XYZ file of C-alpha atoms in Angstrom:
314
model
C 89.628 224.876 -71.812
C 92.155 223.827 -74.706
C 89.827 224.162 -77.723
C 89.922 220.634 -79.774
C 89.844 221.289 -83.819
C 89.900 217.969 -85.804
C 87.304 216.481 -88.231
C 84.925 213.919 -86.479
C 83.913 212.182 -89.521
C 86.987 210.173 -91.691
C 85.008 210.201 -94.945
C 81.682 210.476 -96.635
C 79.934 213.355 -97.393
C 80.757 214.819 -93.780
C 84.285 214.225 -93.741
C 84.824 218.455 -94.467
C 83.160 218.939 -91.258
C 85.503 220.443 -88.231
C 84.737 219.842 -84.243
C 86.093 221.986 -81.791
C 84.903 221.476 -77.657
C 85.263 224.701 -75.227
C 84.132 222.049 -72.534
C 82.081 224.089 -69.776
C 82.629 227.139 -71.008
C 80.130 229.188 -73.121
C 80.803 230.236 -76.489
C 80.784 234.674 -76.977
C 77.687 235.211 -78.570
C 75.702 231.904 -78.023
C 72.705 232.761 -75.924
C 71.345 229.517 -74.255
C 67.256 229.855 -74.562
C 65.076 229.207 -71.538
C 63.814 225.163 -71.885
C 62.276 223.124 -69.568
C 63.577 222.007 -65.894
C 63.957 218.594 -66.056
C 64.215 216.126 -62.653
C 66.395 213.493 -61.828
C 63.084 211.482 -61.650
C 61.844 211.915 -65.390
C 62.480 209.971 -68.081
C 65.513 211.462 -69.502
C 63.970 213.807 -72.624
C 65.215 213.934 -76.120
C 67.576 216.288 -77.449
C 66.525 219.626 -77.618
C 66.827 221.534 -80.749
C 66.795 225.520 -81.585
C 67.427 226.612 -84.920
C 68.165 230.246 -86.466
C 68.755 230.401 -90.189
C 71.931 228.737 -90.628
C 73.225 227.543 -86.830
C 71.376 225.199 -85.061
C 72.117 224.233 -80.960
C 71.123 220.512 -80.059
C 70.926 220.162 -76.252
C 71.754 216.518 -75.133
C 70.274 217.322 -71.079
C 72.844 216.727 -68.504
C 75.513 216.208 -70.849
C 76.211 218.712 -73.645
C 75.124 221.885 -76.121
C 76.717 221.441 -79.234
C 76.195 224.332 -82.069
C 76.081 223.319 -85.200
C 76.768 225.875 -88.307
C 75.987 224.827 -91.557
C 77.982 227.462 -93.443
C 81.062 226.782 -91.768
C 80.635 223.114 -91.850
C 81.490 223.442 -87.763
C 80.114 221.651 -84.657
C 81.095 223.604 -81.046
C 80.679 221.222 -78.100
C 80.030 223.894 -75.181
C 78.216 223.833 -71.871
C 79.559 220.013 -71.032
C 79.412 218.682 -67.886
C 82.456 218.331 -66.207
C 81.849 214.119 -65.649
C 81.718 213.706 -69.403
C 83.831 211.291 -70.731
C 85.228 211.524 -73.952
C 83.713 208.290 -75.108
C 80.035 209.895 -74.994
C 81.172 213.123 -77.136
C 82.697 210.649 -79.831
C 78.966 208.747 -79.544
C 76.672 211.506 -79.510
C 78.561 212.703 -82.769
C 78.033 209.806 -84.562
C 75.645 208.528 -83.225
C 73.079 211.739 -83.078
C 74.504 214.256 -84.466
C 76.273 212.781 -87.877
C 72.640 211.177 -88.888
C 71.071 214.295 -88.432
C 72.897 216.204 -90.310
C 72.906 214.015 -93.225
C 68.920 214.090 -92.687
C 68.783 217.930 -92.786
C 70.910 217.817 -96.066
C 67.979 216.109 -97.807
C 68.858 212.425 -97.297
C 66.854 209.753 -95.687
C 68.998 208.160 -92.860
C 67.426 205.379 -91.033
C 68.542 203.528 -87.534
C 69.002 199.813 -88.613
C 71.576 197.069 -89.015
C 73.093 196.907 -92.223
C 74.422 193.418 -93.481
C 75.512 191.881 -96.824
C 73.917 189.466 -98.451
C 76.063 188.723 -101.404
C 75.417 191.942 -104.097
C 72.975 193.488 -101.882
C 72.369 194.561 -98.509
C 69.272 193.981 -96.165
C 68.190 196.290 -93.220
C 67.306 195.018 -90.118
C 65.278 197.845 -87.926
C 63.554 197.783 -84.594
C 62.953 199.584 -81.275
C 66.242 199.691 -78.851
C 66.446 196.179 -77.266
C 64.790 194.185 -80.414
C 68.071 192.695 -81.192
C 69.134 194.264 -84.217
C 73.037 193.885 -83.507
C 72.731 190.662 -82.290
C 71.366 189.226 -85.389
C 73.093 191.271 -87.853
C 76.246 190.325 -85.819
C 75.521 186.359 -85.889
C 74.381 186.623 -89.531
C 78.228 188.462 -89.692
C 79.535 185.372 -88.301
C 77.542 182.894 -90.719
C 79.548 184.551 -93.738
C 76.873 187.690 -94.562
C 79.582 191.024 -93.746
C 77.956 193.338 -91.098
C 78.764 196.858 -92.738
C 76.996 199.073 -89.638
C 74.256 198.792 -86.826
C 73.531 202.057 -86.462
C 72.795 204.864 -89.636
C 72.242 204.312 -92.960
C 71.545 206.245 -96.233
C 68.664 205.338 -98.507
C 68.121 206.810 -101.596
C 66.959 205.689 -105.225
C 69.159 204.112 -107.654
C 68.986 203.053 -111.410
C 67.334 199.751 -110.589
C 65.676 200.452 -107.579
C 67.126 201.496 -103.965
C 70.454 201.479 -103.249
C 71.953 201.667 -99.154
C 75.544 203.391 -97.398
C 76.147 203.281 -93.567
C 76.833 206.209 -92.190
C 80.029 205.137 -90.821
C 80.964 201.161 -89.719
C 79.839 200.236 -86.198
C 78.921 197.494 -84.251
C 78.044 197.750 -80.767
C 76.333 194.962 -78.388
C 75.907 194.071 -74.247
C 78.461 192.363 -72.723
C 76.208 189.043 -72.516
C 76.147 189.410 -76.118
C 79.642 189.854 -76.647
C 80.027 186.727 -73.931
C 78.476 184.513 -76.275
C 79.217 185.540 -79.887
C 82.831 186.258 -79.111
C 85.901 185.040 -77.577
C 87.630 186.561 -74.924
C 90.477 188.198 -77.435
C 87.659 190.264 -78.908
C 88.323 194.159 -78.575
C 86.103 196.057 -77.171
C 85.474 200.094 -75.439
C 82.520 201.862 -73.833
C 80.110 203.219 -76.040
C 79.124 205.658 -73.266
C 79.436 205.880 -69.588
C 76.258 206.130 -69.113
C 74.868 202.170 -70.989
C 76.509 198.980 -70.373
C 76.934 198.943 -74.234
C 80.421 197.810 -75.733
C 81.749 199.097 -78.814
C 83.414 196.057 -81.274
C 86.323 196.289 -82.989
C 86.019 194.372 -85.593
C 88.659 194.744 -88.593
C 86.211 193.263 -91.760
C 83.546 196.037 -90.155
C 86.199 198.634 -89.933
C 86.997 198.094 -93.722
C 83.245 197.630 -94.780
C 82.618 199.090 -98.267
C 81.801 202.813 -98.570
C 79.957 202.903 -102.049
C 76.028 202.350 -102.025
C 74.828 198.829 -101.926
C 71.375 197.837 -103.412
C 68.622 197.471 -101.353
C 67.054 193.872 -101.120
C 64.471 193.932 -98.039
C 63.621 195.726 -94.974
C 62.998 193.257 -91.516
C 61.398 194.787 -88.972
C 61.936 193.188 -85.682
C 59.317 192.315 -83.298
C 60.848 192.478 -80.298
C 58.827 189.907 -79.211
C 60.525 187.378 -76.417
C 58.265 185.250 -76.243
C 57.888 183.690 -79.910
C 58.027 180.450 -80.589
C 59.370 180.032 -83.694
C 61.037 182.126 -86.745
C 58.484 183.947 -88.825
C 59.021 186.456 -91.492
C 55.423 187.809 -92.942
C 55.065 190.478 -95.604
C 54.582 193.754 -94.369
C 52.169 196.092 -96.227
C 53.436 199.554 -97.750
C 51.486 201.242 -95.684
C 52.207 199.910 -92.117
C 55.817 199.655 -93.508
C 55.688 203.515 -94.377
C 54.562 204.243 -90.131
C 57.614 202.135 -89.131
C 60.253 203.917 -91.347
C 58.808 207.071 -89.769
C 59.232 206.043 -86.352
C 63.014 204.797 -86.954
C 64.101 207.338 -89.452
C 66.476 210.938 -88.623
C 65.972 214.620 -88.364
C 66.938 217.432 -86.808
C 64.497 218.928 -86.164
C 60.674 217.113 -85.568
C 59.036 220.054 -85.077
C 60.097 221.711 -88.238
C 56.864 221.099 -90.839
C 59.369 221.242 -94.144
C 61.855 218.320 -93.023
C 58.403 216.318 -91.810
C 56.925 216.872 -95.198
C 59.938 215.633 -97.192
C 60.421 212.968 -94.713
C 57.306 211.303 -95.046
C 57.444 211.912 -98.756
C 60.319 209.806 -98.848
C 59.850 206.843 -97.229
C 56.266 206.573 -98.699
C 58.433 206.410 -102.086
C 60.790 203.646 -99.560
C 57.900 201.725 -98.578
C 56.505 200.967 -102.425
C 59.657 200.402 -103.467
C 61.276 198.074 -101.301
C 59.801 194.885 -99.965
C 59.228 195.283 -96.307
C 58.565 192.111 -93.875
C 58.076 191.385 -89.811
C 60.909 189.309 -87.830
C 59.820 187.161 -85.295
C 61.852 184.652 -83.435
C 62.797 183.174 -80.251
C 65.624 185.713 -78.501
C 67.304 182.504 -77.797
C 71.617 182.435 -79.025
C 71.253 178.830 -79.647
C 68.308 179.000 -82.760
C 69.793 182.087 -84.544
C 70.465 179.522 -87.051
C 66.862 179.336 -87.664
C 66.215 182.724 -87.870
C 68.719 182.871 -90.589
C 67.103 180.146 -92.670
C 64.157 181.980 -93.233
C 65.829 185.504 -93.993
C 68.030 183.626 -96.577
C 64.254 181.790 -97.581
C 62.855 185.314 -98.010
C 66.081 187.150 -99.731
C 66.102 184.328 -102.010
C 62.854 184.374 -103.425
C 63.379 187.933 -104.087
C 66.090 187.207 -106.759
C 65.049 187.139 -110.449
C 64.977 183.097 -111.768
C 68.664 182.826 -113.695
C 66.890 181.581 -116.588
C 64.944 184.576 -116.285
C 68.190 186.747 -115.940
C 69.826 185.404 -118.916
C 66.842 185.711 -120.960
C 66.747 189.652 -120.453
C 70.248 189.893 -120.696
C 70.060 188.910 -124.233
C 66.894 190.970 -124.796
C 69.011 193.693 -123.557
């Protein structure tokens, strides 16, 4: 196989990273260790990772190894299956592997929708299915810019948290696409193996790359069958188990990346006002559901009497 070298990642702090593919073969030296047999009937398992020192393998089953060396800044896809389309190496590297990474470099990279809301960004999170693109894309369409629905960085700033997508994405399901869209909107696989589209979308494409502050968390319900839009504050506690379950790292088993993990988003969770989204999944009262997010982001901004007053203090 023609070995591929080219840098997966246009810019941020992964952009110095190189990928190279071998395709089936095996790379000399790379011994693959003995994991578990897994059947065409199970659930299909989450990736697999072995780590020594400063190389790590990730095994995406039935698809891909990829090695990953930290000194070299290099990822080696190897061991791919032969059906693998190109499309699901591009998505498993930024998708997986880029927010990963970032993770095991120290930084707190959470899956959620990132949008705009005029200085400041919110982050809309939720298990696969809750409608996180969908909202983020219609609040895109209301005038709010959609910057990524995937990864983003969290980290503290001056004056509290500030937020940076990993890299611009959007992707949604064709019914989705069907009714947000018109039929000129671009569109490729995400991966052969979902019915997921990815959008082109130039004002995502050119999203801003320096950190944004952070406003508010939403955490979707998921819940089909609600009636109405509700947001409700969210302790810091129950907040702190949700960032958990929707945050990156390599490596869960490791004790080290757990510990800093959880470390951080406690920090997250007191720092950042958290809330739950519930609404009807219904394309036609999206406008209510951005009512009461504007409602919420609103009431979070400091009075402009208030502003100008400790400007002048200042």
């Amino acid at each position: 196989h023609e070995i591929l070298n080219r840098g997966p990642f246009v810019s941020g702090p992964l952009s110095l990273w190189r990928f190279e593919s071998v395709g089936s073969a095996i790379p000399a030296g790379v011994e693959l260790p003995d994991g578990p047999v897994w059947y065409d009937d199970e659930p299909t398992p989450p990736p697999s990772v072995e780590r020594d020192g400063e190389v790590a393998i990730i095994h995406f089953h039935d698809v891909a190894r990829f090695r990953i060396d930290f000194a070299e800044r290099l990822i080696t896809g190897f061991d791919i299956d032969h059906d693998t389309e190109e499309c699901v190496i591009t998505h498993i590297l930024h998708d997986h592997i880029a927010p990963r990474l970032l993770a095991e470099m120290g930084n707190l990279v959470l899956h959620a929708s990132t949008v705009r809301f005029g200085d400041g960004v919110a982050l809309f999170l939720g298990e696969t299915g809750a409608g996180k693109s969908t909202l983020a894309t219609h609040l895109h369409q209301a005038g709010h810019r959609l910057l990524g629905d995937d990864a983003v960085t969290v980290s503290p700033g001056a004056h509290g948290y500030v937020a940076q997508v990993v890299y611009p994405s959007l992707r949604l399901f064709p019914e989705a696409i069907a009714r947000l869209f018109d039929t000129a909107t671009e569109t490729s696989p995400m991966a052969d193996y979902s019915d997921k589209q990815n959008v082109h979308l130039p004002e995502v494409i050119e999203a801003a790359e320096m950190p944004l502050p952070l406003l508010a968390t939403f955490f979707l319900s998921g819940d089909c069958g609600a009636t109405a839009a509700v947001v409700k504050p969210m302790d810091s506690t129950r907040a702190c188990i949700k960032l958990v379950e929707q945050s990156f790292t390599l490596d869960a088993r490791d004790p080290l990346c757990a510990s800093r993990r959880l470390a951080a988003v406690s920090q997250m969770a007191q720092g950042v006002p958290a809330y739950s989204l519930s609404y009807p999944h219904d394309f036609a009262r999206l406008g209510e559901v951005h009512a009461v997010i504007e409602t919420t982001l609103n009431a979070l901004r400091p009075d402009p009497a208030a502003r100008r007053q400790e400007n002048l203090v200042q």
